PDB file of C-alpha atoms in Angstrom:
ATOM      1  CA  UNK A   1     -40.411  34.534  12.427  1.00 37.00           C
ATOM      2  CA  UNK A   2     -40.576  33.494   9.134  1.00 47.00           C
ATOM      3  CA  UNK A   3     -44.356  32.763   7.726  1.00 54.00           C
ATOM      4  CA  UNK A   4     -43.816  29.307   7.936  1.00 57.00           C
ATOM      5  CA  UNK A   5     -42.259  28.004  11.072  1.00 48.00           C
ATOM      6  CA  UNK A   6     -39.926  25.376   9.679  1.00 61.00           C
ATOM      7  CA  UNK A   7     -38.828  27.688   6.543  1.00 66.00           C
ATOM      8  CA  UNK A   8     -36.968  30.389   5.235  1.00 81.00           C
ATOM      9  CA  UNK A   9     -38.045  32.277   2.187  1.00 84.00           C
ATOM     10  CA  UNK A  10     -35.245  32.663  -0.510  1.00 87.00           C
ATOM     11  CA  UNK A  11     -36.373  34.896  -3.267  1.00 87.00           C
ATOM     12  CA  UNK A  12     -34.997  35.625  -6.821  1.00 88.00           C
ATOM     13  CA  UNK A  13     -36.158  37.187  -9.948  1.00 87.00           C
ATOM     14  CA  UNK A  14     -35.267  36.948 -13.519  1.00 82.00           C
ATOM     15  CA  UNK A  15     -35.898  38.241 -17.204  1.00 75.00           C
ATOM     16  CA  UNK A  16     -34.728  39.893 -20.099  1.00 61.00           C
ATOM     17  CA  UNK A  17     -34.806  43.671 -19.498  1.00 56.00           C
ATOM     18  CA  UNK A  18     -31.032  45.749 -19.144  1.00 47.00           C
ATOM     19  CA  UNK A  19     -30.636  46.693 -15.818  1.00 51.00           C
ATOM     20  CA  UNK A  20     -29.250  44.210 -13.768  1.00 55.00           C
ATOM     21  CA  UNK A  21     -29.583  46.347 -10.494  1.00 61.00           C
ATOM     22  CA  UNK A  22     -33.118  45.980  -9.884  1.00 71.00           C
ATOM     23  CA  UNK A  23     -35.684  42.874 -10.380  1.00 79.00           C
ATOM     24  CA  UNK A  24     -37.742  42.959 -13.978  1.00 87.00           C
ATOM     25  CA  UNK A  25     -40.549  45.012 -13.934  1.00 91.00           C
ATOM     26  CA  UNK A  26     -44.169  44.121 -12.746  1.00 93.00           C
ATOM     27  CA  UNK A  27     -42.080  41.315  -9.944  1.00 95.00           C
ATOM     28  CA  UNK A  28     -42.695  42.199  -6.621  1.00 94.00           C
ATOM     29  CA  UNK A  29     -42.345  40.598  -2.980  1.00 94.00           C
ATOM     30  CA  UNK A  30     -43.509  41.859  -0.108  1.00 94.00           C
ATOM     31  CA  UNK A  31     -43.903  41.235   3.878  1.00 93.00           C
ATOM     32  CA  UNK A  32     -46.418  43.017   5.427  1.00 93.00           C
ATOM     33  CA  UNK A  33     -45.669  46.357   6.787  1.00 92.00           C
ATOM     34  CA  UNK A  34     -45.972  47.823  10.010  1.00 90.00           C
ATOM     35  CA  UNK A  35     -49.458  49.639   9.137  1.00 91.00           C
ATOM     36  CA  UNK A  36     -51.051  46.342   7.532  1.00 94.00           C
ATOM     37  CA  UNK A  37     -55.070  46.151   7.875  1.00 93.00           C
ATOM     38  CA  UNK A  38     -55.834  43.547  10.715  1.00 88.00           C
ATOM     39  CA  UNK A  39     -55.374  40.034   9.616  1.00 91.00           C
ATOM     40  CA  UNK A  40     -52.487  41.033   7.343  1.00 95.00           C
ATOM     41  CA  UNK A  41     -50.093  41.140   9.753  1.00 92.00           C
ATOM     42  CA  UNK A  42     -48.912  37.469   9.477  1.00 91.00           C
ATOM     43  CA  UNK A  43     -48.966  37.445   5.416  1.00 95.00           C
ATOM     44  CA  UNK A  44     -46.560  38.222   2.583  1.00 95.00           C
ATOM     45  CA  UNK A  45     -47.373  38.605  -0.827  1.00 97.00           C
ATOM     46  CA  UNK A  46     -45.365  37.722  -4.217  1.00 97.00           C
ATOM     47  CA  UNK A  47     -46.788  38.747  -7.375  1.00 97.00           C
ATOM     48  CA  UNK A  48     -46.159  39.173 -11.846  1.00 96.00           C
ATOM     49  CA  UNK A  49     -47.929  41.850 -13.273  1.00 96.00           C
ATOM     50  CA  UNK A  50     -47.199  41.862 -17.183  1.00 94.00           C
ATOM     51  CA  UNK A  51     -48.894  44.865 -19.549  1.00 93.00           C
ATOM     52  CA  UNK A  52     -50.192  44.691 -22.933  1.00 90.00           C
ATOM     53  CA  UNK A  53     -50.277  47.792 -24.862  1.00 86.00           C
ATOM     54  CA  UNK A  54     -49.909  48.893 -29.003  1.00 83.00           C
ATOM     55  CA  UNK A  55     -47.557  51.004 -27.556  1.00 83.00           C
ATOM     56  CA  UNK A  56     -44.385  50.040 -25.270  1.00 85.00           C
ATOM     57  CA  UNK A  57     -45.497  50.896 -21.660  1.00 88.00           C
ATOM     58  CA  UNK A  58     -42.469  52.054 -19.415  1.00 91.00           C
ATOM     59  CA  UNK A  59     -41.351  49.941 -16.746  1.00 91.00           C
ATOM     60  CA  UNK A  60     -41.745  52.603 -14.369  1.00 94.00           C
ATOM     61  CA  UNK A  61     -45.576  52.078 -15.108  1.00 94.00           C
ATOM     62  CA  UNK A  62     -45.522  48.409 -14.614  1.00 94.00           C
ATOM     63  CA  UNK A  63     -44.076  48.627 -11.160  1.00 95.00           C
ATOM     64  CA  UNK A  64     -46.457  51.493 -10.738  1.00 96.00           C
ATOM     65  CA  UNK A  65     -49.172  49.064 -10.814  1.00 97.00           C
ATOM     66  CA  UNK A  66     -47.726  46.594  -9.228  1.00 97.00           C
ATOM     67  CA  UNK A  67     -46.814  48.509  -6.186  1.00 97.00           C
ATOM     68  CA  UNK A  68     -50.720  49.715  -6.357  1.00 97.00           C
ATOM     69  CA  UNK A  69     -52.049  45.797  -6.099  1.00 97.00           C
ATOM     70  CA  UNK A  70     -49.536  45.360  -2.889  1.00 97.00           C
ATOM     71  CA  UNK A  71     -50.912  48.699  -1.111  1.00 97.00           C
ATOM     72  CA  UNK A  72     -54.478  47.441  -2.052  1.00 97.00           C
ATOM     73  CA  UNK A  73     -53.789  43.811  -0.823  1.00 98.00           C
ATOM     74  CA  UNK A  74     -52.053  44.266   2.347  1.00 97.00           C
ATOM     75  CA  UNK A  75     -54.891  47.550   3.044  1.00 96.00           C
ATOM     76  CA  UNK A  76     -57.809  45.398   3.009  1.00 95.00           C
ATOM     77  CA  UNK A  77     -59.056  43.621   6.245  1.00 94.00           C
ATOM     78  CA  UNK A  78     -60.711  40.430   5.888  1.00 93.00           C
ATOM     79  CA  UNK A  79     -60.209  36.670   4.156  1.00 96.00           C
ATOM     80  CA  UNK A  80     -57.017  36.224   2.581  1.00 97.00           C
ATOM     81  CA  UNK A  81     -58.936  35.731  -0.929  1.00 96.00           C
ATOM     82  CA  UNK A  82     -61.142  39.098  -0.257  1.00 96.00           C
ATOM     83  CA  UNK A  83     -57.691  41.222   0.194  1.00 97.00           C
ATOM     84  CA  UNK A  84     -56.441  38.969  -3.323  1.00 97.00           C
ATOM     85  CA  UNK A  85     -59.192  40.259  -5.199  1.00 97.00           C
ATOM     86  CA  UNK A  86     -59.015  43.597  -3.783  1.00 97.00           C
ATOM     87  CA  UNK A  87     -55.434  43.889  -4.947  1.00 97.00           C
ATOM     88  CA  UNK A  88     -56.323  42.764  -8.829  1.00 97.00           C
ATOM     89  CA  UNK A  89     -59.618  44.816  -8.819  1.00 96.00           C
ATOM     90  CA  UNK A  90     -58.207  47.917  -7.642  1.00 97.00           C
ATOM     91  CA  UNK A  91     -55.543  47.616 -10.950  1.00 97.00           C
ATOM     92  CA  UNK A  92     -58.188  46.716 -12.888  1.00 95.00           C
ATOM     93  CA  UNK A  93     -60.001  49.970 -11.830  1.00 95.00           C
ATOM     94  CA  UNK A  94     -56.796  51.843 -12.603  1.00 95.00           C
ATOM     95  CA  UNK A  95     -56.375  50.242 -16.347  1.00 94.00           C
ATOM     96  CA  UNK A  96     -60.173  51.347 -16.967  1.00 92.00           C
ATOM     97  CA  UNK A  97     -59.467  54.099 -15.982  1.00 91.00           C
ATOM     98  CA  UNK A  98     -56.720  55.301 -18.165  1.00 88.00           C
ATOM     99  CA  UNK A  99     -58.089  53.468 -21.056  1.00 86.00           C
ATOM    100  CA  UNK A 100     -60.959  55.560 -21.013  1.00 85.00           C
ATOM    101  CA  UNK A 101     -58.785  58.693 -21.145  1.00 81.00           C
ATOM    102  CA  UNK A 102     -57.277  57.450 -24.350  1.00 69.00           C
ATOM    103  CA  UNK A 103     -60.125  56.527 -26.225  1.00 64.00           C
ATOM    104  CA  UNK A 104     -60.104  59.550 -28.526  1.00 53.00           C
ATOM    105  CA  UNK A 105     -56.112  58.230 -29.148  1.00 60.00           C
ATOM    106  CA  UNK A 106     -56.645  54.409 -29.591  1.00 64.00           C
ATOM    107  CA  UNK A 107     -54.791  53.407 -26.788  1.00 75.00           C
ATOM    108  CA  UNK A 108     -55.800  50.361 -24.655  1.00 85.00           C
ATOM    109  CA  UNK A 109     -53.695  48.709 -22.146  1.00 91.00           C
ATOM    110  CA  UNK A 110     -54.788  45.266 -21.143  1.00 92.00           C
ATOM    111  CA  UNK A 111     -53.349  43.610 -17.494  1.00 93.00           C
ATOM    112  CA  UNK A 112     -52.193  39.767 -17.042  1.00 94.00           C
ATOM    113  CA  UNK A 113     -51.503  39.661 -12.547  1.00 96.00           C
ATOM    114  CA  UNK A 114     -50.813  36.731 -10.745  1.00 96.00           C
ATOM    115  CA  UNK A 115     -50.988  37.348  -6.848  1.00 97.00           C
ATOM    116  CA  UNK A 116     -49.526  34.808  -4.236  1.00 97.00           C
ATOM    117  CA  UNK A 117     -50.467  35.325  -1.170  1.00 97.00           C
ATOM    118  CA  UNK A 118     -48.299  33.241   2.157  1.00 96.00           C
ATOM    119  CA  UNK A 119     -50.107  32.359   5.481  1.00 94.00           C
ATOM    120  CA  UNK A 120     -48.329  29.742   7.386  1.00 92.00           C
ATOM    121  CA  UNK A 121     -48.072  27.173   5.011  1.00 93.00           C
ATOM    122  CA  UNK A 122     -51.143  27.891   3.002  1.00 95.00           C
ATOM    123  CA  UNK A 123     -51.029  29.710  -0.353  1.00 96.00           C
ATOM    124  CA  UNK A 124     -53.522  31.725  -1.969  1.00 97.00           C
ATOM    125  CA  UNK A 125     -52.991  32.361  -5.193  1.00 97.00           C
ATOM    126  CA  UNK A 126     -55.430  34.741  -7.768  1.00 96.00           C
ATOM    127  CA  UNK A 127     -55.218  34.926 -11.011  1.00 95.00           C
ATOM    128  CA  UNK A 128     -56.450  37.038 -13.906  1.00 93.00           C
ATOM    129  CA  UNK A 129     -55.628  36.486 -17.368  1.00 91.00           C
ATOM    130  CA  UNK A 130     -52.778  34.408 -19.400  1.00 90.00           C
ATOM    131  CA  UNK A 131     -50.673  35.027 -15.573  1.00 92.00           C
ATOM    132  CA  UNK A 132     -49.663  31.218 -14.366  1.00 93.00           C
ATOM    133  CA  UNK A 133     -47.910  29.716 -11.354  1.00 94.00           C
ATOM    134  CA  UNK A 134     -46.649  27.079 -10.348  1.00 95.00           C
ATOM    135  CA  UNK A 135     -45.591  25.093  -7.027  1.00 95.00           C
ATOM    136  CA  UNK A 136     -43.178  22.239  -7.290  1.00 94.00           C
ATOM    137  CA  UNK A 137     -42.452  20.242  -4.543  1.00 89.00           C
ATOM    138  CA  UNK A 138     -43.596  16.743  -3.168  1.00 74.00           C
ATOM    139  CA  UNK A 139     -43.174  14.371  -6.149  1.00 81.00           C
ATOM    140  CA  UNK A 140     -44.827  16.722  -8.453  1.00 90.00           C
ATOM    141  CA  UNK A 141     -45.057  20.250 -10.266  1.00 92.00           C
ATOM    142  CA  UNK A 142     -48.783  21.968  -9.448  1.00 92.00           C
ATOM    143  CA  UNK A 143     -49.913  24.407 -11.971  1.00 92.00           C
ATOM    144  CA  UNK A 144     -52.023  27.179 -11.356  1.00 92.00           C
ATOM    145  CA  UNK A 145     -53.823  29.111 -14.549  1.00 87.00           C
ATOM    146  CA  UNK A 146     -57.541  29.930 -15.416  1.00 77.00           C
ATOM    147  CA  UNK A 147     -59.476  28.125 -17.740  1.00 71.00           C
ATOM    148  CA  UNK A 148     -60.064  31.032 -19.927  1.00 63.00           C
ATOM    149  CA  UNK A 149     -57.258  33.320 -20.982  1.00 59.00           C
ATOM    150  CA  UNK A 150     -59.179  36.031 -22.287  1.00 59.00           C
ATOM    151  CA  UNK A 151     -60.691  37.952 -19.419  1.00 81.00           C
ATOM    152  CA  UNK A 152     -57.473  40.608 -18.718  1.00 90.00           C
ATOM    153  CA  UNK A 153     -57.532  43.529 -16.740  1.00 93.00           C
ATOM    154  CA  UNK A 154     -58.708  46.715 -17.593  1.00 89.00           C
ATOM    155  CA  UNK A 155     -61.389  45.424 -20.423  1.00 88.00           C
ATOM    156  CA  UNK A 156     -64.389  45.775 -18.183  1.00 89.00           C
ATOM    157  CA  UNK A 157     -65.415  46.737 -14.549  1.00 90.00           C
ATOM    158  CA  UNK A 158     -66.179  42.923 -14.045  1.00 89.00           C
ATOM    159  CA  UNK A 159     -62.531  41.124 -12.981  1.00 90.00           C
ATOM    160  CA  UNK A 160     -62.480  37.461 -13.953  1.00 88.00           C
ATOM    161  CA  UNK A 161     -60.272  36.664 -11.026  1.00 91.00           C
ATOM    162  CA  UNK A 162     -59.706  32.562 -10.319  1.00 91.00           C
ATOM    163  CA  UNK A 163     -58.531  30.945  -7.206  1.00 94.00           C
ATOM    164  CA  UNK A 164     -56.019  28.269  -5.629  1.00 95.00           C
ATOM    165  CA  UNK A 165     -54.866  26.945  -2.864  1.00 95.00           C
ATOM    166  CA  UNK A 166     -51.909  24.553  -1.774  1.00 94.00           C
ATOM    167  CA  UNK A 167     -49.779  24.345   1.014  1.00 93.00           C
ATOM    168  CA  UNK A 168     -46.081  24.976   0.890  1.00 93.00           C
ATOM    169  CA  UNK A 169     -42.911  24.144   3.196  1.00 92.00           C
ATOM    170  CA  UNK A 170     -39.160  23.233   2.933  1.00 92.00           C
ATOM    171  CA  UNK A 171     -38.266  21.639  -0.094  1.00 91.00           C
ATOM    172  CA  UNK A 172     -41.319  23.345  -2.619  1.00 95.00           C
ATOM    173  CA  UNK A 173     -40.499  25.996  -5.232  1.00 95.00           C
ATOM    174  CA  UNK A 174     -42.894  28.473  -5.993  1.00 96.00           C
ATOM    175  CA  UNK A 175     -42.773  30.297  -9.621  1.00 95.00           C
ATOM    176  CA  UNK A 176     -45.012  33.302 -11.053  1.00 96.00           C
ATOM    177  CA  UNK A 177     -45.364  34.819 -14.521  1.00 94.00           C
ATOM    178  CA  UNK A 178     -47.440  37.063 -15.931  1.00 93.00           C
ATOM    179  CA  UNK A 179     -46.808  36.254 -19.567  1.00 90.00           C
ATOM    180  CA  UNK A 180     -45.568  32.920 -19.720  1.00 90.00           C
ATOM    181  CA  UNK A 181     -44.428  31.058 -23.320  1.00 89.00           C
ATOM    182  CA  UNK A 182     -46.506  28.427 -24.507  1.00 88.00           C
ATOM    183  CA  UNK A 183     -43.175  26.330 -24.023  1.00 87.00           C
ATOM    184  CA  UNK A 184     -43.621  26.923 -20.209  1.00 88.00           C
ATOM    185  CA  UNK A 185     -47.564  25.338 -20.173  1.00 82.00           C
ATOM    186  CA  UNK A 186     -45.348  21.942 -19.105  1.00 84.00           C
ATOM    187  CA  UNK A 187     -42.735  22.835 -17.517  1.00 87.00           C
ATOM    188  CA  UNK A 188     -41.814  20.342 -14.691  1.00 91.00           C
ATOM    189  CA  UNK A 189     -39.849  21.688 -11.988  1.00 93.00           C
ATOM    190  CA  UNK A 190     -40.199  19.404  -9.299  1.00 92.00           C
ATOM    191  CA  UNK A 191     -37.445  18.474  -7.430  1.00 90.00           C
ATOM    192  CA  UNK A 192     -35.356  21.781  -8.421  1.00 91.00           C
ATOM    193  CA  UNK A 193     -33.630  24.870  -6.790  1.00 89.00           C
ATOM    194  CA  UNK A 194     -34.479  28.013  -7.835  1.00 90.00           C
ATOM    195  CA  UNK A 195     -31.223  28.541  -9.467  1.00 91.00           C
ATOM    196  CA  UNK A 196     -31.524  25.147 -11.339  1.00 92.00           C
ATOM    197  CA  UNK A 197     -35.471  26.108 -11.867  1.00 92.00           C
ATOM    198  CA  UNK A 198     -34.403  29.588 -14.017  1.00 90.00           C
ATOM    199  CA  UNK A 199     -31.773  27.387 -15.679  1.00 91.00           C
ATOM    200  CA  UNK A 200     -33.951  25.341 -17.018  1.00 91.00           C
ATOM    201  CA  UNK A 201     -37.162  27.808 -17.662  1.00 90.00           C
ATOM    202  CA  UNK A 202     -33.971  29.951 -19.674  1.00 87.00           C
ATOM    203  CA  UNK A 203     -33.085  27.554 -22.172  1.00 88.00           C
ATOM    204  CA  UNK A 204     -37.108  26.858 -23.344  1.00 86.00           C
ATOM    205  CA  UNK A 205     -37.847  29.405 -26.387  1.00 82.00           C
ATOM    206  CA  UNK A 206     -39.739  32.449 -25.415  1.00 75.00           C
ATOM    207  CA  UNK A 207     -38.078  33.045 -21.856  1.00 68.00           C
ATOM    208  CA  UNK A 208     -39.659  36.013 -19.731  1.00 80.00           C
ATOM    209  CA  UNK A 209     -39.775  37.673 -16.238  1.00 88.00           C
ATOM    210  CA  UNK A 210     -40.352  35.230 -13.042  1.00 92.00           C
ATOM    211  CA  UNK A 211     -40.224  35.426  -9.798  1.00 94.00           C
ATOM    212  CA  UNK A 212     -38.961  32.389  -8.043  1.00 94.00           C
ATOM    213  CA  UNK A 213     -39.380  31.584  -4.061  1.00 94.00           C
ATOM    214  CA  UNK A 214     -37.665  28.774  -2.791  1.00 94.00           C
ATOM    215  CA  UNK A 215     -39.146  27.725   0.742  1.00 92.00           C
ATOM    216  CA  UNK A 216     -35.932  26.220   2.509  1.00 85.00           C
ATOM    217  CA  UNK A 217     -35.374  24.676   5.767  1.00 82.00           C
ATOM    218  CA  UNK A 218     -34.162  27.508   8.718  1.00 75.00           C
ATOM    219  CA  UNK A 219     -30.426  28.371   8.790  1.00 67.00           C
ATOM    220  CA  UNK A 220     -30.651  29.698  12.659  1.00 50.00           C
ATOM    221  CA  UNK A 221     -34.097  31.138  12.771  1.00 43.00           C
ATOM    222  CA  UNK A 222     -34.084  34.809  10.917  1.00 45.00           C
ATOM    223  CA  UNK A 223     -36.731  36.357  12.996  1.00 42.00           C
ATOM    224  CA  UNK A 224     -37.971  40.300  12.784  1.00 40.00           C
ATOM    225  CA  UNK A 225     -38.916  40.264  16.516  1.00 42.00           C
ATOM    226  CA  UNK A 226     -42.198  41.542  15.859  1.00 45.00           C
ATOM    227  CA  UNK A 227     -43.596  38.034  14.331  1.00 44.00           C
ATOM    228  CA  UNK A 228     -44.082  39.344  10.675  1.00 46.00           C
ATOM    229  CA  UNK A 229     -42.691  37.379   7.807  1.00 47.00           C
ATOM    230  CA  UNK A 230     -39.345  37.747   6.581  1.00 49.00           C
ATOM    231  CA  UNK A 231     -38.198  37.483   3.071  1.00 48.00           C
ATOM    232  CA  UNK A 232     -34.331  36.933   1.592  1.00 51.00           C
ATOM    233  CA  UNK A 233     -33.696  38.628  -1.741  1.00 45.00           C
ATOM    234  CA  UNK A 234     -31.154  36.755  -3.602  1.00 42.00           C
ATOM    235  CA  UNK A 235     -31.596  39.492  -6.265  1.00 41.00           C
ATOM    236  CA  UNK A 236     -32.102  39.920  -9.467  1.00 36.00           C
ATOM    237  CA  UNK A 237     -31.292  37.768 -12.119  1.00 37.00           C
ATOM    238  CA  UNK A 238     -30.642  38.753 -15.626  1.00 32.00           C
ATOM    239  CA  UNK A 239     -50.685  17.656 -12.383  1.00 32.00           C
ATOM    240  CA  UNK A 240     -52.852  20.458 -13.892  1.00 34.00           C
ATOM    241  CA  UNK A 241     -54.990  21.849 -11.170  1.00 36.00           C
ATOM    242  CA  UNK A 242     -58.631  23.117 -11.562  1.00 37.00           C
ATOM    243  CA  UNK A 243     -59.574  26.833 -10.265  1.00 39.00           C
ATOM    244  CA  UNK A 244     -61.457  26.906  -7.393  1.00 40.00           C
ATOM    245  CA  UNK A 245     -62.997  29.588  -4.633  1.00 37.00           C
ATOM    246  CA  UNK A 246     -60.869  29.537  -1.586  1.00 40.00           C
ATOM    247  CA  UNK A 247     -63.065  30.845   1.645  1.00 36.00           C
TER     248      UNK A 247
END
């Protein structure tokens, strides 16, 4: 069934890069697989992972990274907010590691990652650098960010991650970015569909990559048969709240 009884999960992503075919890189969604750690069976994971560099870095690096933080997330038993940090800590290892190889060259790659993790109808988000969500839905827009934007990943072994949690069901919009605009700090997007969401986030200066997951009420109950969450791709498209420790 779907991760939260009374809703389906329609998904969409959207940016600026050329290939229409596939979603922006550093955007990924995920349902747990079949070989999840215990107590990851019944979670799915969204999540923005934007690199800094004084060099371009390939996409194909981006999602490299990205795809790394799912593995490490949905490998790692325990709390939902142990497995969160797990997932930006073991790309945070990754970053160190390759900066130290390229030292002698000047190169440093810094990290922004926003994970979202689904259980039920509670979200977990982390959070590690400039990355910022946000959940609309109930009379008002939630946004999550931390305080300070200038702990990234891959500067030291110590990862600055920050931590929220909300609940979600039909009617709530959830949006991630790793790299948002300044123009976005206030966006409001309560009361909007996805589509109507990226609309709106499109024609603010500065637009980049977001994914979008609209939680909507069941259309004939989409289940897996095994009980793990389910998650509709739509495809790619070309009240502040404090950070606190979630147990």
């Amino acid at each position: 069934m779907s991760p939260i009884a009374d809703a389906e999960i329609h998904l969409s992503f959207f940016g600026t890069e050329a290939d229409a075919s596939a979603p922006p890189s550093g955007l990924l969604a995920r349902a747990a697989p079949r070989r999840a750690a215990r107590s990851r069976e019944r979670d799915a994971l969204f999540l923005a992972l934007s690199l800094n560099s004084h060099a371009p870095v390939p996409p194909e690096r981006v999602n490299e990274l990205a795809e790394l933080a799912a593995d490490a997330f949905f490998g790692s038993p325990g709390s939902v907010t142990s497995a969160l940090r797990e997932a930006l800590a073991t790309v945070n290892a990754r970053l160190l590691q390759t900066n130290l190889r390229g030292v002698a060259a000047g190169q440093h790659t810094q990290g922004s990652l926003i994970c979202a993790a689904l259980r039920g109808p509670d979200l977990y988000v982390a959070t590690c650098g400039p990355a910022t969500g946000w959940v609309a839905g109930g009379g008002g827009t939630l946004r999550f960010a931390a305080e300070s934007r200038g702990h990234a990943l891959g500067v030291s072994q110590a990862v600055a991650v920050q931590y929220f949690h909300t609940q979600v069901g039909p009617g709530h919009l959830l949006a991630l970015c790793a790299a948002p605009p300044p123009e976005w700090e206030t966006a409001d997007l309560t009361g909007l569909s996805a589509t109507a969401a990226q609309e709106k986030l499109n024609r603010l200066p500065g637009s980049h990559a977001a994914v979008l997951v609209e939680f909507a009420p069941p259309e004939g109950g989409r289940e897996t048969g095994d009980g793990r969450p389910t998650i509709e791709d739509r495809g790619p498209k070309t009240e502040d709240r404090r950070p606190k420790t979630v147990d």
